[in-house]
Amino acid sequence: LLLAQVTLGVIGYTQRDSVAAAAAASAQELIRGYPTLGAPGDPHESWDALQQQLGCCGWTGPQDWEPPGTVACSCLRAPNSTQGRPTALPHGRCPT
């Protein structure tokens, strides 16, 4: 078991650049395919949830979104409602 953990650690360390490149390419593809209007599909809903929970926008920043001046609405912070829960943001893209 220890040998397997060490082996996985070594493989993970030596392959970290290729894993990071694959993750970046996947994120960029999600951003390019993000719908302009309407409810997003399953991978985009996961992306929205990730952006809202981590308070981030895009892979490297808002400049990842095309056309310039728009981002996924999940990039924006929803104002808190009177019950202390965040108000739902619209799906699609919003102006920055």
mmCIF file of N, CA and C in Angstrom:
data_model
loop_
_atom_site.group_PDB
_atom_site.id
_atom_site.type_symbol
_atom_site.label_atom_id
_atom_site.label_comp_id
_atom_site.label_asym_id
_atom_site.label_seq_id
_atom_site.Cartn_x
_atom_site.Cartn_y
_atom_site.Cartn_z
ATOM 1 N N LEU A 1 0.829 -1.187 0.000
ATOM 2 C CA LEU A 1 0.000 0.000 0.000
ATOM 3 C C LEU A 1 0.877 1.256 0.000
ATOM 4 N N LEU A 2 1.918 1.246 0.797
ATOM 5 C CA LEU A 2 2.826 2.392 0.833
ATOM 6 C C LEU A 2 3.524 2.569 -0.508
ATOM 7 N N LEU A 3 3.938 1.458 -1.121
ATOM 8 C CA LEU A 3 4.594 1.524 -2.424
ATOM 9 C C LEU A 3 3.653 2.110 -3.480
ATOM 10 N N ALA A 4 2.382 1.735 -3.427
ATOM 11 C CA ALA A 4 1.399 2.270 -4.380
ATOM 12 C C ALA A 4 1.212 3.767 -4.172
ATOM 13 N N GLN A 5 1.164 4.220 -2.933
ATOM 14 C CA GLN A 5 1.014 5.644 -2.647
ATOM 15 C C GLN A 5 2.227 6.432 -3.123
ATOM 16 N N VAL A 6 3.405 5.907 -2.883
ATOM 17 C CA VAL A 6 4.625 6.576 -3.328
ATOM 18 C C VAL A 6 4.661 6.626 -4.851
ATOM 19 N N THR A 7 4.301 5.531 -5.506
ATOM 20 C CA THR A 7 4.293 5.484 -6.970
ATOM 21 C C THR A 7 3.314 6.496 -7.539
ATOM 22 N N LEU A 8 2.114 6.564 -6.989
ATOM 23 C CA LEU A 8 1.128 7.543 -7.447
ATOM 24 C C LEU A 8 1.615 8.975 -7.199
ATOM 25 N N GLY A 9 2.269 9.200 -6.085
ATOM 26 C CA GLY A 9 2.821 10.528 -5.797
ATOM 27 C C GLY A 9 3.886 10.931 -6.802
ATOM 28 N N VAL A 10 4.771 10.016 -7.144
ATOM 29 C CA VAL A 10 5.828 10.292 -8.126
ATOM 30 C C VAL A 10 5.226 10.545 -9.502
ATOM 31 N N ILE A 11 4.273 9.718 -9.902
ATOM 32 C CA ILE A 11 3.629 9.902 -11.208
ATOM 33 C C ILE A 11 2.897 11.249 -11.235
ATOM 34 N N GLY A 12 2.177 11.562 -10.183
ATOM 35 C CA GLY A 12 1.470 12.842 -10.119
ATOM 36 C C GLY A 12 2.417 14.021 -10.188
ATOM 37 N N TYR A 13 3.542 13.935 -9.503
ATOM 38 C CA TYR A 13 4.511 15.032 -9.505
ATOM 39 C C TYR A 13 5.157 15.204 -10.877
ATOM 40 N N THR A 14 5.512 14.096 -11.512
ATOM 41 C CA THR A 14 6.207 14.195 -12.800
ATOM 42 C C THR A 14 5.263 14.561 -13.938
ATOM 43 N N GLN A 15 3.974 14.294 -13.788
ATOM 44 C CA GLN A 15 3.009 14.575 -14.848
ATOM 45 C C GLN A 15 2.170 15.826 -14.572
ATOM 46 N N ARG A 16 2.541 16.624 -13.574
ATOM 47 C CA ARG A 16 1.711 17.760 -13.175
ATOM 48 C C ARG A 16 1.543 18.794 -14.283
ATOM 49 N N ASP A 17 2.552 18.993 -15.109
ATOM 50 C CA ASP A 17 2.441 19.970 -16.190
ATOM 51 C C ASP A 17 1.428 19.525 -17.239
ATOM 52 N N SER A 18 1.461 18.251 -17.604
ATOM 53 C CA SER A 18 0.506 17.771 -18.608
ATOM 54 C C SER A 18 -0.913 17.741 -18.037
ATOM 55 N N VAL A 19 -1.061 17.446 -16.750
ATOM 56 C CA VAL A 19 -2.389 17.466 -16.123
ATOM 57 C C VAL A 19 -2.911 18.900 -16.070
ATOM 58 N N ALA A 20 -2.053 19.848 -15.721
ATOM 59 C CA ALA A 20 -2.460 21.262 -15.683
ATOM 60 C C ALA A 20 -2.851 21.757 -17.074
ATOM 61 N N ALA A 21 -2.114 21.361 -18.096
ATOM 62 C CA ALA A 21 -2.434 21.771 -19.465
ATOM 63 C C ALA A 21 -3.766 21.175 -19.909
ATOM 64 N N ALA A 22 -4.020 19.933 -19.562
ATOM 65 C CA ALA A 22 -5.285 19.294 -19.922
ATOM 66 C C ALA A 22 -6.455 19.958 -19.199
ATOM 67 N N ALA A 23 -6.265 20.309 -17.928
ATOM 68 C CA ALA A 23 -7.323 20.992 -17.176
ATOM 69 C C ALA A 23 -7.597 22.369 -17.763
ATOM 70 N N ALA A 24 -6.557 23.103 -18.138
ATOM 71 C CA ALA A 24 -6.736 24.427 -18.745
ATOM 72 C C ALA A 24 -7.460 24.324 -20.077
ATOM 73 N N ALA A 25 -7.111 23.347 -20.895
ATOM 74 C CA ALA A 25 -7.779 23.168 -22.190
ATOM 75 C C ALA A 25 -9.254 22.827 -21.994
ATOM 76 N N SER A 26 -9.550 21.989 -21.028
ATOM 77 C CA SER A 26 -10.937 21.626 -20.743
ATOM 78 C C SER A 26 -11.735 22.833 -20.263
ATOM 79 N N ALA A 27 -11.144 23.640 -19.386
ATOM 80 C CA ALA A 27 -11.823 24.837 -18.887
ATOM 81 C C ALA A 27 -12.066 25.834 -20.013
ATOM 82 N N GLN A 28 -11.093 26.031 -20.888
ATOM 83 C CA GLN A 28 -11.262 26.952 -22.006
ATOM 84 C C GLN A 28 -12.363 26.469 -22.947
ATOM 85 N N GLU A 29 -12.464 25.163 -23.153
ATOM 86 C CA GLU A 29 -13.527 24.615 -23.997
ATOM 87 C C GLU A 29 -14.897 24.849 -23.374
ATOM 88 N N LEU A 30 -15.004 24.689 -22.048
ATOM 89 C CA LEU A 30 -16.262 24.980 -21.361
ATOM 90 C C LEU A 30 -16.647 26.443 -21.526
ATOM 91 N N ILE A 31 -15.671 27.325 -21.419
ATOM 92 C CA ILE A 31 -15.932 28.765 -21.551
ATOM 93 C C ILE A 31 -16.390 29.089 -22.970
ATOM 94 N N ARG A 32 -15.714 28.528 -23.976
ATOM 95 C CA ARG A 32 -16.096 28.797 -25.369
ATOM 96 C C ARG A 32 -17.505 28.296 -25.671
ATOM 97 N N GLY A 33 -17.901 27.179 -25.090
ATOM 98 C CA GLY A 33 -19.203 26.599 -25.360
ATOM 99 C C GLY A 33 -20.309 27.068 -24.441
ATOM 100 N N TYR A 34 -20.003 28.013 -23.563
ATOM 101 C CA TYR A 34 -21.001 28.486 -22.606
ATOM 102 C C TYR A 34 -22.130 29.203 -23.342
ATOM 103 N N PRO A 35 -23.391 28.848 -23.070
ATOM 104 C CA PRO A 35 -24.502 29.450 -23.808
ATOM 105 C C PRO A 35 -24.688 30.929 -23.485
ATOM 106 N N THR A 36 -25.101 31.692 -24.503
ATOM 107 C CA THR A 36 -25.345 33.117 -24.321
ATOM 108 C C THR A 36 -26.608 33.358 -23.514
ATOM 109 N N LEU A 37 -27.653 32.599 -23.790
ATOM 110 C CA LEU A 37 -28.925 32.739 -23.090
ATOM 111 C C LEU A 37 -29.434 31.366 -22.683
ATOM 112 N N GLY A 38 -30.318 31.367 -21.708
ATOM 113 C CA GLY A 38 -30.958 30.121 -21.315
ATOM 114 C C GLY A 38 -30.154 29.331 -20.314
ATOM 115 N N ALA A 39 -30.775 28.287 -19.860
ATOM 116 C CA ALA A 39 -30.137 27.446 -18.843
ATOM 117 C C ALA A 39 -28.957 26.690 -19.433
ATOM 118 N N PRO A 40 -27.834 26.641 -18.714
ATOM 119 C CA PRO A 40 -26.670 25.911 -19.212
ATOM 120 C C PRO A 40 -26.872 24.407 -19.077
ATOM 121 N N GLY A 41 -26.085 23.657 -19.815
ATOM 122 C CA GLY A 41 -26.100 22.205 -19.700
ATOM 123 C C GLY A 41 -25.369 21.764 -18.450
ATOM 124 N N ASP A 42 -25.306 20.475 -18.214
ATOM 125 C CA ASP A 42 -24.720 19.937 -16.988
ATOM 126 C C ASP A 42 -23.278 20.391 -16.733
ATOM 127 N N PRO A 43 -22.351 20.320 -17.699
ATOM 128 C CA PRO A 43 -20.993 20.761 -17.370
ATOM 129 C C PRO A 43 -20.934 22.255 -17.052
ATOM 130 N N HIS A 44 -21.809 23.026 -17.674
ATOM 131 C CA HIS A 44 -21.803 24.461 -17.411
ATOM 132 C C HIS A 44 -22.408 24.785 -16.049
ATOM 133 N N GLU A 45 -23.378 23.989 -15.620
ATOM 134 C CA GLU A 45 -23.930 24.181 -14.277
ATOM 135 C C GLU A 45 -22.860 23.904 -13.220
ATOM 136 N N SER A 46 -22.045 22.891 -13.463
ATOM 137 C CA SER A 46 -20.945 22.608 -12.536
ATOM 138 C C SER A 46 -19.944 23.757 -12.524
ATOM 139 N N TRP A 47 -19.666 24.310 -13.697
ATOM 140 C CA TRP A 47 -18.744 25.444 -13.804
ATOM 141 C C TRP A 47 -19.300 26.641 -13.048
ATOM 142 N N ASP A 48 -20.616 26.905 -13.203
ATOM 143 C CA ASP A 48 -21.258 28.006 -12.485
ATOM 144 C C ASP A 48 -21.125 27.818 -10.978
ATOM 145 N N ALA A 49 -21.407 26.608 -10.504
ATOM 146 C CA ALA A 49 -21.325 26.335 -9.070
ATOM 147 C C ALA A 49 -19.899 26.546 -8.565
ATOM 148 N N LEU A 50 -18.916 26.104 -9.332
ATOM 149 C CA LEU A 50 -17.518 26.269 -8.943
ATOM 150 C C LEU A 50 -17.149 27.750 -8.865
ATOM 151 N N GLN A 51 -17.550 28.524 -9.872
ATOM 152 C CA GLN A 51 -17.231 29.956 -9.868
ATOM 153 C C GLN A 51 -17.895 30.670 -8.699
ATOM 154 N N GLN A 52 -19.143 30.337 -8.405
ATOM 155 C CA GLN A 52 -19.842 31.002 -7.319
ATOM 156 C C GLN A 52 -19.238 30.638 -5.965
ATOM 157 N N GLN A 53 -18.880 29.372 -5.776
ATOM 158 C CA GLN A 53 -18.341 28.943 -4.488
ATOM 159 C C GLN A 53 -16.943 29.491 -4.248
ATOM 160 N N LEU A 54 -16.127 29.554 -5.303
ATOM 161 C CA LEU A 54 -14.753 30.011 -5.143
ATOM 162 C C LEU A 54 -14.594 31.506 -5.373
ATOM 163 N N GLY A 55 -15.651 32.161 -5.863
ATOM 164 C CA GLY A 55 -15.581 33.599 -6.124
ATOM 165 C C GLY A 55 -14.606 33.922 -7.243
ATOM 166 N N CYS A 56 -14.568 33.083 -8.280
ATOM 167 C CA CYS A 56 -13.648 33.318 -9.386
ATOM 168 C C CYS A 56 -14.423 33.502 -10.681
ATOM 169 N N CYS A 57 -13.719 33.855 -11.739
ATOM 170 C CA CYS A 57 -14.360 34.092 -13.024
ATOM 171 C C CYS A 57 -13.434 33.620 -14.133
ATOM 172 N N GLY A 58 -13.843 32.597 -14.881
ATOM 173 C CA GLY A 58 -13.012 32.071 -15.952
ATOM 174 C C GLY A 58 -11.895 31.195 -15.415
ATOM 175 N N TRP A 59 -10.951 30.885 -16.276
ATOM 176 C CA TRP A 59 -9.807 30.062 -15.857
ATOM 177 C C TRP A 59 -8.698 30.951 -15.334
ATOM 178 N N THR A 60 -8.358 31.991 -16.088
ATOM 179 C CA THR A 60 -7.318 32.919 -15.630
ATOM 180 C C THR A 60 -7.893 34.256 -15.213
ATOM 181 N N GLY A 61 -9.165 34.515 -15.560
ATOM 182 C CA GLY A 61 -9.814 35.762 -15.189
ATOM 183 C C GLY A 61 -10.936 36.101 -16.154
ATOM 184 N N PRO A 62 -11.598 37.238 -15.937
ATOM 185 C CA PRO A 62 -12.723 37.625 -16.787
ATOM 186 C C PRO A 62 -12.349 37.797 -18.256
ATOM 187 N N GLN A 63 -11.084 38.020 -18.542
ATOM 188 C CA GLN A 63 -10.653 38.192 -19.934
ATOM 189 C C GLN A 63 -10.799 36.914 -20.747
ATOM 190 N N ASP A 64 -11.051 35.775 -20.109
ATOM 191 C CA ASP A 64 -11.251 34.516 -20.825
ATOM 192 C C ASP A 64 -12.561 34.498 -21.607
ATOM 193 N N TRP A 65 -13.507 35.340 -21.225
ATOM 194 C CA TRP A 65 -14.845 35.302 -21.822
ATOM 195 C C TRP A 65 -14.892 36.137 -23.085
ATOM 196 N N GLU A 66 -15.589 35.590 -24.087
ATOM 197 C CA GLU A 66 -15.815 36.277 -25.355
ATOM 198 C C GLU A 66 -17.312 36.411 -25.566
ATOM 199 N N PRO A 67 -17.821 37.453 -26.112
ATOM 200 C CA PRO A 67 -17.140 38.666 -26.545
ATOM 201 C C PRO A 67 -16.715 39.499 -25.342
ATOM 202 N N PRO A 68 -15.738 40.377 -25.527
ATOM 203 C CA PRO A 68 -15.290 41.229 -24.424
ATOM 204 C C PRO A 68 -16.462 42.018 -23.834
ATOM 205 N N GLY A 69 -16.428 42.181 -22.539
ATOM 206 C CA GLY A 69 -17.484 42.921 -21.855
ATOM 207 C C GLY A 69 -18.617 42.044 -21.348
ATOM 208 N N THR A 70 -18.529 40.722 -21.589
ATOM 209 C CA THR A 70 -19.517 39.798 -21.048
ATOM 210 C C THR A 70 -18.809 38.686 -20.294
ATOM 211 N N VAL A 71 -19.470 38.187 -19.286
ATOM 212 C CA VAL A 71 -18.980 37.037 -18.518
ATOM 213 C C VAL A 71 -20.180 36.174 -18.183
ATOM 214 N N ALA A 72 -19.940 34.957 -17.725
ATOM 215 C CA ALA A 72 -21.040 34.135 -17.222
ATOM 216 C C ALA A 72 -21.641 34.856 -16.025
ATOM 217 N N CYS A 73 -22.944 34.829 -15.919
ATOM 218 C CA CYS A 73 -23.596 35.506 -14.794
ATOM 219 C C CYS A 73 -23.112 34.956 -13.454
ATOM 220 N N SER A 74 -22.608 33.711 -13.454
ATOM 221 C CA SER A 74 -22.098 33.129 -12.211
ATOM 222 C C SER A 74 -20.816 33.809 -11.740
ATOM 223 N N CYS A 75 -20.195 34.603 -12.603
ATOM 224 C CA CYS A 75 -19.021 35.373 -12.184
ATOM 225 C C CYS A 75 -19.407 36.498 -11.236
ATOM 226 N N LEU A 76 -20.636 36.958 -11.365
ATOM 227 C CA LEU A 76 -21.095 38.094 -10.585
ATOM 228 C C LEU A 76 -21.550 37.642 -9.216
ATOM 229 N N ARG A 77 -21.430 38.493 -8.265
ATOM 230 C CA ARG A 77 -21.884 38.176 -6.911
ATOM 231 C C ARG A 77 -23.337 38.581 -6.781
ATOM 232 N N ALA A 78 -24.177 37.626 -6.370
ATOM 233 C CA ALA A 78 -25.594 37.931 -6.172
ATOM 234 C C ALA A 78 -25.761 38.652 -4.837
ATOM 235 N N PRO A 79 -26.627 39.654 -4.796
ATOM 236 C CA PRO A 79 -26.876 40.321 -3.509
ATOM 237 C C PRO A 79 -27.605 39.386 -2.562
ATOM 238 N N ASN A 80 -27.349 39.527 -1.282
ATOM 239 C CA ASN A 80 -28.009 38.677 -0.293
ATOM 240 C C ASN A 80 -29.457 39.100 -0.138
ATOM 241 N N SER A 81 -30.314 38.131 0.018
ATOM 242 C CA SER A 81 -31.717 38.433 0.258
ATOM 243 C C SER A 81 -31.908 38.722 1.741
ATOM 244 N N THR A 82 -33.119 39.051 2.134
ATOM 245 C CA THR A 82 -33.391 39.374 3.541
ATOM 246 C C THR A 82 -33.249 38.153 4.433
ATOM 247 N N GLN A 83 -33.333 36.949 3.858
ATOM 248 C CA GLN A 83 -33.160 35.731 4.666
ATOM 249 C C GLN A 83 -31.700 35.332 4.786
ATOM 250 N N GLY A 84 -30.787 36.081 4.186
ATOM 251 C CA GLY A 84 -29.377 35.754 4.280
ATOM 252 C C GLY A 84 -28.916 34.753 3.242
ATOM 253 N N ARG A 85 -29.799 34.345 2.338
ATOM 254 C CA ARG A 85 -29.425 33.425 1.264
ATOM 255 C C ARG A 85 -29.124 34.237 0.015
ATOM 256 N N PRO A 86 -28.148 33.826 -0.777
ATOM 257 C CA PRO A 86 -27.875 34.577 -2.002
ATOM 258 C C PRO A 86 -29.018 34.443 -2.990
ATOM 259 N N THR A 87 -29.330 35.532 -3.646
ATOM 260 C CA THR A 87 -30.343 35.532 -4.683
ATOM 261 C C THR A 87 -29.797 34.802 -5.897
ATOM 262 N N ALA A 88 -30.635 34.030 -6.556
ATOM 263 C CA ALA A 88 -30.198 33.286 -7.734
ATOM 264 C C ALA A 88 -29.855 34.250 -8.863
ATOM 265 N N LEU A 89 -28.764 33.988 -9.533
ATOM 266 C CA LEU A 89 -28.362 34.782 -10.696
ATOM 267 C C LEU A 89 -28.995 34.190 -11.934
ATOM 268 N N PRO A 90 -29.239 35.011 -12.965
ATOM 269 C CA PRO A 90 -29.772 34.460 -14.214
ATOM 270 C C PRO A 90 -28.718 33.594 -14.889
ATOM 271 N N HIS A 91 -29.197 32.673 -15.724
ATOM 272 C CA HIS A 91 -28.286 31.839 -16.505
ATOM 273 C C HIS A 91 -27.828 32.623 -17.710
ATOM 274 N N GLY A 92 -26.765 32.177 -18.313
ATOM 275 C CA GLY A 92 -26.260 32.807 -19.533
ATOM 276 C C GLY A 92 -25.153 33.791 -19.235
ATOM 277 N N ARG A 93 -25.010 34.757 -20.113
ATOM 278 C CA ARG A 93 -23.948 35.750 -19.962
ATOM 279 C C ARG A 93 -24.524 37.092 -19.565
ATOM 280 N N CYS A 94 -23.785 37.795 -18.752
ATOM 281 C CA CYS A 94 -24.182 39.112 -18.267
ATOM 282 C C CYS A 94 -23.089 40.121 -18.648
ATOM 283 N N PRO A 95 -23.466 41.381 -18.831
ATOM 284 C CA PRO A 95 -22.437 42.402 -19.084
ATOM 285 C C PRO A 95 -21.605 42.622 -17.829
ATOM 286 N N THR A 96 -20.333 42.944 -18.022
ATOM 287 C CA THR A 96 -19.472 43.208 -16.866
ATOM 288 C C THR A 96 -19.646 44.623 -16.391
#
